Short mmCIF file of C-alpha atoms (C1' of nucleotides) in Angstrom, two decimals:
data_model
loop_
_atom_site.label_atom_id
_atom_site.label_comp_id
_atom_site.label_asym_id
_atom_site.label_seq_id
_atom_site.Cartn_x
_atom_site.Cartn_y
_atom_site.Cartn_z
CA UNK A 74 15.54 -32.63 20.53
CA UNK A 75 17.89 -30.38 22.44
CA UNK A 76 20.04 -28.03 20.53
CA UNK A 77 22.91 -25.69 21.21
CA UNK A 78 21.88 -22.07 20.98
CA UNK A 79 25.47 -20.87 21.03
CA UNK A 80 26.12 -22.63 17.72
CA UNK A 81 22.72 -21.95 16.15
CA UNK A 82 22.95 -20.22 12.80
CA UNK A 83 19.33 -19.06 12.96
CA UNK A 84 19.82 -17.22 16.25
CA UNK A 85 17.68 -14.14 16.79
CA UNK A 86 19.29 -10.76 17.27
CA UNK A 87 17.92 -10.81 20.80
CA UNK A 88 19.56 -14.16 21.55
CA UNK A 89 22.86 -12.94 20.10
CA UNK A 90 22.93 -10.28 22.80
CA UNK A 91 23.03 -12.95 25.51
CA UNK A 92 26.33 -14.15 26.96
CA UNK A 93 27.32 -17.80 26.48
CA UNK A 94 26.07 -18.77 29.91
CA UNK A 95 22.57 -17.42 29.23
CA UNK A 96 22.59 -18.98 25.79
CA UNK A 97 23.35 -22.33 27.38
CA UNK A 98 20.45 -21.76 29.74
CA UNK A 99 18.31 -21.24 26.67
CA UNK A 100 19.77 -24.37 25.05
CA UNK A 101 18.74 -26.48 28.03
CA UNK A 102 15.25 -25.08 28.15
CA UNK A 103 14.02 -25.17 24.65
CA UNK A 104 12.81 -27.69 22.19
CA UNK A 105 13.39 -27.55 18.45
CA UNK A 106 10.42 -28.94 16.54
CA UNK A 107 9.97 -29.56 12.84
CA UNK A 108 6.61 -28.61 11.39
CA UNK A 109 5.12 -29.75 8.13
CA UNK A 110 3.17 -27.37 5.90
CA UNK A 111 -0.27 -26.96 7.39
CA UNK A 112 0.69 -27.85 10.95
CA UNK A 113 -0.63 -25.53 13.65
CA UNK A 114 1.94 -23.95 15.95
CA UNK A 115 -0.43 -21.86 18.03
CA UNK A 116 -4.14 -22.59 18.32
CA UNK A 117 -6.60 -19.89 19.28
CA UNK A 118 -8.42 -20.81 22.47
CA UNK A 119 -5.77 -23.29 23.60
CA UNK A 120 -3.51 -22.91 26.57
CA UNK A 121 0.13 -22.05 26.06
CA UNK A 122 3.12 -21.58 28.33
CA UNK A 123 5.81 -21.21 25.75
CA UNK A 124 7.34 -18.55 23.62
CA UNK A 125 7.86 -19.79 20.09
CA UNK A 126 10.65 -18.75 17.80
CA UNK A 127 10.11 -19.44 14.12
CA UNK A 128 13.71 -20.01 13.14
CA UNK A 129 13.08 -21.29 9.62
CA UNK A 130 10.05 -21.18 7.35
CA UNK A 131 6.85 -19.28 6.77
CA UNK A 132 3.66 -19.03 8.81
CA UNK A 133 0.27 -17.37 8.75
CA UNK A 134 -1.20 -15.57 11.75
CA UNK A 135 -4.97 -16.02 11.68
CA UNK A 136 -7.86 -15.25 13.92
CA UNK A 137 -11.47 -16.34 14.17
CA UNK A 138 -13.68 -13.43 13.12
CA UNK A 139 -17.44 -13.14 13.60
CA UNK A 140 -18.08 -14.98 10.33
CA UNK A 141 -14.93 -16.51 9.03
CA UNK A 142 -11.38 -17.30 9.84
CA UNK A 143 -9.22 -14.39 8.79
CA UNK A 144 -5.53 -14.32 7.99
CA UNK A 145 -4.04 -11.28 9.69
CA UNK A 146 -0.68 -11.59 8.03
CA UNK A 147 2.00 -13.90 6.77
CA UNK A 148 5.31 -13.86 8.61
CA UNK A 149 8.68 -15.35 7.84
CA UNK A 150 11.56 -16.57 9.94
CA UNK A 151 13.37 -15.37 11.94
CA UNK A 152 10.65 -14.14 14.21
CA UNK A 153 9.19 -14.71 17.63
CA UNK A 154 5.64 -15.98 17.77
CA UNK A 155 3.13 -15.80 20.56
CA UNK A 156 4.63 -12.92 22.51
CA UNK A 157 1.34 -11.02 22.81
CA UNK A 158 -0.56 -14.12 23.77
CA UNK A 159 1.80 -15.64 26.24
CA UNK A 160 2.47 -12.42 28.06
CA UNK A 161 -1.01 -11.04 28.21
CA UNK A 162 -3.08 -14.15 28.60
CA UNK A 163 -2.16 -17.81 28.76
CA UNK A 164 -5.06 -18.58 26.44
CA UNK A 165 -4.03 -18.03 22.85
CA UNK A 166 -5.87 -15.14 21.29
CA UNK A 167 -4.99 -16.12 17.74
CA UNK A 168 -3.65 -19.02 15.73
CA UNK A 169 -0.38 -19.49 13.90
CA UNK A 170 -0.07 -22.17 11.23
CA UNK A 171 2.98 -23.00 9.24
CA UNK A 172 2.46 -22.64 5.47
CA UNK A 173 5.77 -24.20 4.53
CA UNK A 174 7.88 -26.85 6.20
CA UNK A 175 9.36 -24.95 9.12
CA UNK A 176 11.40 -25.16 12.29
CA UNK A 177 10.18 -23.73 15.56
CA UNK A 178 11.92 -23.44 18.93
CA UNK A 179 9.69 -23.76 21.97
CA UNK A 180 11.12 -21.72 24.80
CA UNK A 181 9.94 -22.08 28.35
CA UNK A 182 8.10 -18.94 29.40
CA UNK A 183 9.73 -18.79 32.84
CA UNK A 184 13.21 -18.92 31.36
CA UNK A 185 12.27 -16.34 28.77
CA UNK A 186 11.08 -13.94 31.44
CA UNK A 187 14.20 -14.59 33.48
CA UNK A 188 16.32 -13.62 30.49
CA UNK A 189 14.21 -10.51 29.98
CA UNK A 190 14.68 -9.51 33.60
CA UNK A 191 18.40 -10.10 33.75
CA UNK A 192 19.48 -8.82 30.40
CA UNK A 193 18.90 -5.27 29.23
CA UNK A 194 19.89 -5.79 25.65
CA UNK A 195 17.74 -8.86 25.28
CA UNK A 196 14.66 -7.14 26.68
CA UNK A 197 15.37 -4.06 24.61
CA UNK A 198 15.51 -6.16 21.49
CA UNK A 199 12.21 -7.85 22.32
CA UNK A 200 10.54 -4.50 22.96
CA UNK A 201 11.87 -3.30 19.63
CA UNK A 202 10.32 -6.32 17.95
CA UNK A 203 6.96 -5.69 19.57
CA UNK A 204 7.07 -2.09 18.43
CA UNK A 205 7.74 -3.13 14.85
CA UNK A 206 4.89 -5.59 14.91
CA UNK A 207 2.48 -2.91 16.03
CA UNK A 208 3.64 -0.43 13.42
CA UNK A 209 3.24 -3.12 10.82
CA UNK A 210 -0.33 -3.74 11.99
CA UNK A 211 -1.13 -0.05 11.73
CA UNK A 212 0.14 0.16 8.20
CA UNK A 213 -1.50 -3.02 6.99
CA UNK A 214 -4.79 -1.89 8.45
CA UNK A 215 -4.68 1.44 6.66
CA UNK A 216 -3.40 0.17 3.37
CA UNK A 217 -5.64 -2.81 2.92
CA UNK A 218 -8.89 -1.05 3.53
CA UNK A 219 -8.10 1.87 1.27
CA UNK A 220 -7.07 -0.13 -1.73
CA UNK A 221 -9.32 -2.22 -3.81
CA UNK A 222 -8.83 -5.83 -4.73
CA UNK A 223 -6.44 -5.36 -7.66
CA UNK A 224 -4.15 -3.20 -5.54
CA UNK A 225 -4.16 -5.61 -2.63
CA UNK A 226 -3.44 -8.59 -4.82
CA UNK A 227 -0.56 -6.75 -6.45
CA UNK A 228 0.72 -5.98 -2.96
CA UNK A 229 0.68 -9.58 -1.88
CA UNK A 230 2.45 -10.73 -5.04
CA UNK A 231 5.11 -8.09 -4.53
CA UNK A 232 5.46 -9.13 -0.90
CA UNK A 233 6.10 -12.70 -1.92
CA UNK A 234 8.58 -11.74 -4.60
CA UNK A 235 10.50 -9.09 -2.74
CA UNK A 236 10.19 -10.00 0.92
CA UNK A 237 9.29 -13.65 1.42
CA UNK A 238 11.03 -15.38 -1.48
CA UNK A 239 13.29 -12.71 -2.90
CA UNK A 240 12.69 -14.05 -6.36
CA UNK A 241 10.33 -13.17 -9.20
CA UNK A 242 9.46 -16.82 -9.58
CA UNK A 243 7.77 -18.51 -6.66
CA UNK A 244 5.01 -20.83 -5.59
CA UNK A 245 2.15 -19.20 -3.69
CA UNK A 246 2.08 -21.07 -0.36
CA UNK A 247 -1.63 -20.51 0.22
CA UNK A 248 -4.84 -21.39 -1.58
CA UNK A 249 -6.96 -18.86 -3.46
CA UNK A 250 -9.39 -19.06 -0.60
CA UNK A 251 -6.74 -18.14 1.97
CA UNK A 252 -5.44 -15.46 -0.37
CA UNK A 253 -8.94 -14.02 -0.22
CA UNK A 254 -9.17 -13.98 3.56
CA UNK A 255 -5.76 -12.33 3.69
CA UNK A 256 -6.93 -9.31 1.72
CA UNK A 257 -10.62 -9.40 2.66
CA UNK A 258 -12.05 -10.54 -0.59
CA UNK A 259 -13.58 -13.70 -2.07
CA UNK A 260 -11.62 -16.52 -3.68
CA UNK A 261 -13.50 -15.83 -6.92
CA UNK A 262 -12.26 -12.27 -7.04
CA UNK A 263 -8.71 -13.43 -6.44
CA UNK A 264 -9.01 -15.83 -9.38
CA UNK A 265 -10.48 -13.19 -11.62
CA UNK A 266 -7.81 -10.60 -10.87
CA UNK A 267 -4.98 -13.10 -11.24
CA UNK A 268 -6.22 -14.17 -14.69
CA UNK A 269 -6.60 -10.52 -15.53
CA UNK A 270 -2.92 -10.04 -14.64
CA UNK A 271 -2.03 -12.99 -16.86
CA UNK A 272 -3.99 -11.51 -19.77
CA UNK A 273 -2.24 -8.21 -19.25
CA UNK A 274 1.12 -10.07 -19.33
CA UNK A 275 1.96 -8.82 -15.85
CA UNK A 276 2.48 -12.32 -14.51
CA UNK A 277 2.78 -15.84 -15.83
CA UNK A 278 0.80 -18.38 -13.83
CA UNK A 279 0.50 -22.13 -13.65
CA UNK A 280 -1.67 -23.06 -10.70
CA UNK A 281 0.25 -21.84 -7.67
CA UNK A 282 3.42 -21.19 -9.64
CA UNK A 283 3.89 -17.51 -10.35
CA UNK A 284 6.38 -15.60 -12.39
CA UNK A 285 6.33 -11.85 -12.31
CA UNK A 286 6.89 -10.51 -15.82
CA UNK A 287 6.22 -6.83 -15.35
CA UNK A 288 7.05 -5.64 -11.89
CA UNK A 289 6.68 -2.02 -12.89
CA UNK A 290 3.00 -2.49 -13.78
CA UNK A 291 2.46 -4.45 -10.60
CA UNK A 292 3.89 -1.62 -8.55
CA UNK A 293 1.72 0.87 -10.35
CA UNK A 294 -1.35 -1.20 -9.62
CA UNK A 295 -0.25 -1.50 -6.01
CA UNK A 296 0.06 2.26 -5.71
CA UNK A 297 -2.90 3.40 -7.73
CA UNK A 298 -5.56 0.96 -6.84
CA UNK B 6 5.74 22.59 34.33
CA UNK B 7 7.38 20.00 36.50
CA UNK B 8 5.24 17.65 38.45
CA UNK B 9 5.73 15.07 41.19
CA UNK B 10 5.23 11.56 39.90
CA UNK B 11 5.17 10.14 43.41
CA UNK B 12 1.99 12.07 44.19
CA UNK B 13 0.41 11.74 40.74
CA UNK B 14 -3.06 10.26 40.82
CA UNK B 15 -2.94 9.33 37.13
CA UNK B 16 0.19 7.25 37.51
CA UNK B 17 0.53 4.29 35.15
CA UNK B 18 0.75 0.77 36.52
CA UNK B 19 4.28 0.67 35.17
CA UNK B 20 5.25 3.84 37.05
CA UNK B 21 3.71 2.50 40.23
CA UNK B 22 6.18 -0.34 40.13
CA UNK B 23 9.09 2.09 40.42
CA UNK B 24 10.60 2.96 43.81
CA UNK B 25 10.37 6.56 45.05
CA UNK B 26 13.85 7.36 43.89
CA UNK B 27 13.13 6.30 40.32
CA UNK B 28 9.80 8.11 40.40
CA UNK B 29 11.62 11.27 41.40
CA UNK B 30 13.97 10.74 38.50
CA UNK B 31 10.88 10.61 36.31
CA UNK B 32 9.50 13.75 37.96
CA UNK B 33 12.61 15.69 37.12
CA UNK B 34 12.69 14.53 33.54
CA UNK B 35 9.23 14.96 32.29
CA UNK B 36 6.95 17.74 31.27
CA UNK B 37 3.21 17.84 31.82
CA UNK B 38 1.42 19.56 28.95
CA UNK B 39 -2.24 20.47 28.52
CA UNK B 40 -3.70 19.87 25.11
CA UNK B 41 -6.86 21.34 23.67
CA UNK B 42 -9.23 19.28 21.57
CA UNK B 43 -7.77 19.01 18.11
CA UNK B 44 -4.15 19.57 19.14
CA UNK B 45 -1.61 17.17 17.66
CA UNK B 46 0.56 15.25 20.11
CA UNK B 47 2.49 13.18 17.61
CA UNK B 48 2.87 14.13 13.96
CA UNK B 49 3.63 11.55 11.33
CA UNK B 50 6.90 12.35 9.60
CA UNK B 51 8.20 14.56 12.40
CA UNK B 52 11.11 13.79 14.65
CA UNK B 53 10.50 12.74 18.23
CA UNK B 54 12.71 11.91 21.19
CA UNK B 55 10.07 11.53 23.84
CA UNK B 56 7.75 8.90 25.15
CA UNK B 57 4.32 10.37 25.74
CA UNK B 58 1.94 9.31 28.44
CA UNK B 59 -1.68 10.31 27.97
CA UNK B 60 -2.65 10.69 31.60
CA UNK B 61 -6.06 12.23 31.05
CA UNK B 62 -8.28 12.51 27.99
CA UNK B 63 -8.98 10.91 24.65
CA UNK B 64 -6.94 10.73 21.46
CA UNK B 65 -7.08 9.32 17.97
CA UNK B 66 -4.23 7.42 16.38
CA UNK B 67 -4.22 8.13 12.68
CA UNK B 68 -2.02 7.41 9.73
CA UNK B 69 -1.66 8.70 6.19
CA UNK B 70 -2.91 6.03 3.80
CA UNK B 71 -2.43 6.00 0.03
CA UNK B 72 -5.56 8.08 -0.49
CA UNK B 73 -6.79 9.49 2.75
CA UNK B 74 -5.92 9.99 6.37
CA UNK B 75 -7.19 7.01 8.30
CA UNK B 76 -8.02 6.75 11.97
CA UNK B 77 -6.57 3.49 13.24
CA UNK B 78 -8.22 3.67 16.62
CA UNK B 79 -9.32 5.89 19.44
CA UNK B 80 -7.53 5.49 22.75
CA UNK B 81 -8.22 6.79 26.22
CA UNK B 82 -6.06 7.65 29.17
CA UNK B 83 -4.18 6.18 30.91
CA UNK B 84 -1.99 4.98 28.10
CA UNK B 85 1.49 5.41 26.71
CA UNK B 86 1.75 6.92 23.25
CA UNK B 87 4.54 6.70 20.75
CA UNK B 88 6.26 3.60 22.05
CA UNK B 89 6.43 1.91 18.64
CA UNK B 90 7.64 5.06 16.97
CA UNK B 91 10.20 6.22 19.44
CA UNK B 92 11.79 2.84 19.90
CA UNK B 93 11.86 1.69 16.33
CA UNK B 94 12.47 4.88 14.49
CA UNK B 95 12.91 8.45 15.66
CA UNK B 96 10.69 9.60 12.82
CA UNK B 97 7.04 9.26 13.78
CA UNK B 98 5.31 6.64 11.70
CA UNK B 99 1.83 7.80 12.66
CA UNK B 100 0.01 10.74 14.20
CA UNK B 101 -1.79 11.11 17.49
CA UNK B 102 -4.27 13.94 17.96
CA UNK B 103 -6.21 14.71 21.07
CA UNK B 104 -10.00 14.65 20.51
CA UNK B 105 -10.86 16.06 23.94
CA UNK B 106 -9.02 18.41 26.24
CA UNK B 107 -6.26 16.19 27.58
CA UNK B 108 -3.10 16.03 29.63
CA UNK B 109 0.07 14.46 28.33
CA UNK B 110 3.39 13.77 30.05
CA UNK B 111 6.47 14.05 27.86
CA UNK B 112 9.13 11.71 29.17
CA UNK B 113 12.71 11.90 28.03
CA UNK B 114 13.54 8.84 25.95
CA UNK B 115 16.93 8.33 27.59
CA UNK B 116 15.43 8.32 31.07
CA UNK B 117 12.69 5.99 29.95
CA UNK B 118 15.19 3.51 28.61
CA UNK B 119 17.23 3.79 31.76
CA UNK B 120 14.17 2.89 33.80
CA UNK B 121 13.46 -0.02 31.48
CA UNK B 122 16.99 -1.31 31.87
CA UNK B 123 17.15 -0.99 35.64
CA UNK B 124 13.71 -2.09 36.62
CA UNK B 125 12.30 -5.50 35.79
CA UNK B 126 8.75 -4.82 36.78
CA UNK B 127 8.62 -1.58 34.86
CA UNK B 128 9.92 -3.16 31.69
CA UNK B 129 7.62 -6.13 32.15
CA UNK B 130 4.65 -3.83 32.43
CA UNK B 131 5.63 -1.98 29.27
CA UNK B 132 6.06 -5.24 27.37
CA UNK B 133 2.64 -6.28 28.60
CA UNK B 134 1.18 -3.06 27.27
CA UNK B 135 2.78 -3.55 23.88
CA UNK B 136 1.38 -7.06 23.73
CA UNK B 137 -2.11 -5.82 24.46
CA UNK B 138 -1.85 -3.18 21.79
CA UNK B 139 -0.93 -5.75 19.21
CA UNK B 140 -3.72 -8.13 20.17
CA UNK B 141 -6.10 -5.23 19.96
CA UNK B 142 -4.88 -4.45 16.46
CA UNK B 143 -5.37 -8.05 15.38
CA UNK B 144 -8.93 -8.10 16.62
CA UNK B 145 -9.89 -4.73 15.20
CA UNK B 146 -8.47 -5.70 11.85
CA UNK B 147 -10.49 -8.92 11.70
CA UNK B 148 -13.70 -7.51 13.05
CA UNK B 149 -13.92 -4.34 11.04
CA UNK B 150 -13.39 -5.91 7.67
CA UNK B 151 -15.86 -8.72 8.23
CA UNK B 152 -18.73 -6.59 9.40
CA UNK B 153 -20.63 -4.20 7.30
CA UNK B 154 -21.28 -0.58 8.04
CA UNK B 155 -24.26 -1.00 10.39
CA UNK B 156 -22.33 -3.45 12.54
CA UNK B 157 -19.25 -1.27 12.68
CA UNK B 158 -21.23 1.82 13.62
CA UNK B 159 -23.00 -0.12 16.36
CA UNK B 160 -19.59 -1.21 17.60
CA UNK B 161 -18.25 2.31 17.79
CA UNK B 162 -21.34 3.55 19.64
CA UNK B 163 -21.03 0.69 22.12
CA UNK B 164 -17.35 1.45 22.54
CA UNK B 165 -18.12 5.04 23.43
CA UNK B 166 -20.88 4.10 25.83
CA UNK B 167 -19.21 1.19 27.57
CA UNK B 168 -15.51 1.87 27.34
CA UNK B 169 -14.74 5.53 26.70
CA UNK B 170 -17.52 7.35 28.55
CA UNK B 171 -19.15 4.61 30.61
CA UNK B 172 -22.50 6.24 30.09
CA UNK B 173 -25.38 5.72 27.66
CA UNK B 174 -25.46 9.47 27.05
CA UNK B 175 -22.43 11.06 25.49
CA UNK B 176 -21.18 13.46 22.90
CA UNK B 177 -19.38 11.91 19.93
CA UNK B 178 -15.92 13.54 19.99
CA UNK B 179 -15.36 13.18 16.26
CA UNK B 180 -17.07 14.41 13.10
CA UNK B 181 -19.11 12.18 10.82
CA UNK B 182 -16.22 12.32 8.42
CA UNK B 183 -13.75 11.07 11.00
CA UNK B 184 -16.27 8.46 12.10
CA UNK B 185 -16.22 7.26 8.50
CA UNK B 186 -12.43 6.98 8.30
CA UNK B 187 -12.45 5.09 11.58
CA UNK B 188 -14.63 2.30 10.19
CA UNK B 189 -13.64 2.59 6.54
CA UNK B 190 -16.80 4.05 5.15
CA UNK B 191 -18.01 7.40 3.85
CA UNK B 192 -19.47 10.19 5.98
CA UNK B 193 -22.73 9.84 4.07
CA UNK B 194 -23.09 6.22 5.05
CA UNK B 195 -22.44 7.11 8.68
CA UNK B 196 -25.19 9.71 8.54
CA UNK B 197 -27.62 7.33 6.89
CA UNK B 198 -27.07 4.53 9.37
CA UNK B 199 -27.28 6.84 12.36
CA UNK B 200 -30.64 8.25 11.21
CA UNK B 201 -31.75 4.70 10.58
CA UNK B 202 -30.91 3.91 14.19
CA UNK B 203 -32.93 6.94 15.30
CA UNK B 204 -35.91 5.81 13.24
CA UNK B 205 -35.65 2.35 14.76
CA UNK B 206 -35.62 3.97 18.23
CA UNK B 207 -32.25 2.44 19.00
CA UNK B 208 -30.67 5.81 19.75
CA UNK B 209 -31.76 9.39 20.29
CA UNK B 210 -29.56 11.90 18.50
CA UNK B 211 -29.09 15.62 18.43
CA UNK B 212 -26.07 16.51 16.36
CA UNK B 213 -23.15 14.94 18.20
CA UNK B 214 -25.19 14.22 21.34
CA UNK B 215 -26.15 10.57 21.53
CA UNK B 216 -28.34 8.64 23.90
CA UNK B 217 -28.53 4.90 23.58
CA UNK B 218 -32.14 3.80 24.03
CA UNK B 219 -31.93 0.14 23.11
CA UNK B 220 -28.58 -1.35 23.86
CA UNK B 221 -29.81 -4.86 23.22
CA UNK B 222 -30.64 -4.08 19.60
CA UNK B 223 -27.34 -2.32 19.21
CA UNK B 224 -25.49 -5.39 20.44
CA UNK B 225 -27.46 -7.59 18.08
CA UNK B 226 -26.56 -5.36 15.17
CA UNK B 227 -22.95 -5.39 16.30
CA UNK B 228 -22.90 -9.18 16.34
CA UNK B 229 -24.97 -9.97 13.29
CA UNK B 230 -23.92 -7.37 10.81
"C1'" DT C 235 -25.75 41.02 14.43
"C1'" DT C 236 -24.21 39.48 9.48
"C1'" DA C 237 -21.16 36.87 6.42
"C1'" DC C 238 -18.59 32.95 5.46
"C1'" DA C 239 -16.89 28.36 6.11
"C1'" DT C 240 -17.61 23.88 7.72
"C1'" DT C 241 -20.34 20.04 8.84
"C1'" DT C 242 -24.26 17.24 8.14
"C1'" DG C 243 -28.45 15.01 5.89
"C1'" DT C 244 -30.63 12.82 2.04
"C1'" DG C 245 -31.99 11.53 -2.67
"C1'" DA C 246 -30.34 9.54 -7.24
"C1'" DT C 247 -27.00 6.94 -9.59
"C1'" DA C 248 -22.87 4.21 -10.48
"C1'" DT C 249 -19.89 0.48 -9.45
"C1'" DA C 250 -16.90 -2.89 -7.28
"C1'" DT C 251 -17.35 -7.04 -5.70
"C1'" DA C 252 -20.02 -10.69 -3.15
"C1'" DT C 253 -22.75 -14.48 -4.08
"C1'" DC C 254 -24.63 -18.25 -6.67
"C1'" DA C 255 -24.15 -21.85 -10.02
"C1'" DC C 256 -21.70 -24.99 -12.37
"C1'" DA C 257 -17.75 -26.69 -15.10
"C1'" DT C 258 -12.99 -27.93 -14.81
"C1'" DT C 259 -8.84 -29.26 -12.84
"C1'" DA C 260 -5.75 -30.85 -9.32
"C1'" DA C 261 -4.81 -33.44 -5.28
"C1'" DA C 262 -5.58 -37.17 -2.05
"C1'" DA C 263 -7.26 -41.56 -0.81
"C1'" DA C 264 -8.51 -46.18 -1.80
"C1'" DT D 160 -4.70 -47.35 -11.40
"C1'" DT D 161 -9.61 -45.62 -10.17
"C1'" DT D 162 -12.46 -43.09 -6.99
"C1'" DT D 163 -13.30 -39.40 -4.10
"C1'" DT D 164 -12.53 -34.94 -2.38
"C1'" DA D 165 -10.89 -30.41 -2.58
"C1'" DA D 166 -9.43 -26.39 -5.18
"C1'" DT D 167 -10.00 -23.35 -8.99
"C1'" DG D 168 -12.03 -20.68 -13.00
"C1'" DT D 169 -15.72 -18.08 -15.04
"C1'" DG D 170 -20.32 -16.32 -16.29
"C1'" DA D 171 -24.75 -14.15 -14.53
"C1'" DT D 172 -26.94 -11.63 -10.99
"C1'" DA D 173 -27.64 -9.16 -6.66
"C1'" DT D 174 -26.36 -5.73 -3.42
"C1'" DA D 175 -23.99 -2.76 -0.18
"C1'" DT D 176 -22.09 1.29 -0.38
"C1'" DA D 177 -19.30 4.92 -2.78
"C1'" DT D 178 -19.92 8.98 -5.22
"C1'" DC D 179 -22.24 13.04 -6.84
"C1'" DA D 180 -25.27 16.85 -6.08
"C1'" DC D 181 -27.41 20.00 -3.41
"C1'" DA D 182 -30.03 21.59 0.65
"C1'" DA D 183 -30.01 22.48 5.50
"C1'" DA D 184 -27.85 23.29 9.71
"C1'" DT D 185 -24.26 24.52 12.55
"C1'" DG D 186 -20.12 26.83 13.92
"C1'" DT D 187 -16.90 30.76 13.47
"C1'" DA D 188 -15.04 35.16 12.32
"C1'" DA D 189 -15.85 39.96 11.30
#
DNA sequence: TTACATTTGTGATATATATCACATTAAAAA
DNA sequence: TTTTTAATGTGATATATATCACAAATGTAA
């Protein structure tokens, strides 16, 4: 399914910096694909020669650890996927799986590099993105390991409410088990803390449906523990 | 102290891709500074308008967490420092401190961006570096949290021996306390595990001096725990 | 050298949370 | 629908490791 980049409403900031001619080049060399919740976009260990652009939806970045699969982070559109992998090594070093119905553009790697080489603003924007990603990794790494489970769970809930869904009512797009691997804890502990939050009237919960009732408390828990 | 980049033996792969003219431009716009062990190169919260290039030595990247200062990782020359910070935000988002006498080139940010804009190979090399850094973060994040203390300590020792010093005899450049913040454990636990390794004849130890006696065991511990 | 501060080692104890076990519920398949 | 499979909740127990306390050693300044 070919698609005009010039007219795309989900265009990345990097793509906006391209002139119409280069955007047409991009249009002719990319493929827009619809993914259903649970579909893998990038598979660790597989070969890849594309840059992916998550233009709509939500995805998890996960990696095979020594014992279990671990979710590194959850990311939302708009965002490029697979930059580290495709540049450094054609073999994917991690997996990306969509956790909500999503739309992904597959961009030919050769074209992408051509655009990088011929367009300062584009390449500058991509570098900027990579820098943000690394900073984000640093912070996540430091925060997660210093907080205990309650604090980390509060963090994730706040992330969903304020960043991913921008609403105090939302449906958690991952299972308790995945929730656990995201914050390095067991699914049982996630359950226990969530019911604890319900008892403390901090959230209302019905399965995966969450409503945040007391954001102030949640923020306190996020900061203090 | 100005310095010729053309003749520099510590030149980065990115800098090597520049023609002599651009390398001279770099020569005229950078400052080579000697740092003593313990000296800060980048300070979290401070303003910065330079890209740093660690051309010789060893440094720790650390960040202020909610409770304590945490070492994200230890890096060795040759390596650029401060890319994420200086591009994304002029305020440093993390600290870098030299843990051995080191040499650092301070490169003017404007010049650096000019080189990025005018030189495909240079910018490609920098992008490649950023990609590696992020992959490294992903892996560290997954490995550290899934292993327990013995495994993480084995990992760090192996890192020193095989990557940083390339010798089975070396002097740990950080205190037990720092060692703890690097692998998210307490200084006491580091002490305990290290003496355990001595008792098991896996290492010989005299204060910060380490000799690895049984690398095979160490690798087993690294993998299994 | 002595005096003082910092780092390190090690035992005892407390505690957060992993793990196990099983019941319950929800989702998917037949 | 019924049957099967997967996800979730919750109590009991085990355990790795944090924390506390203090001694010993090492480094640093006077």
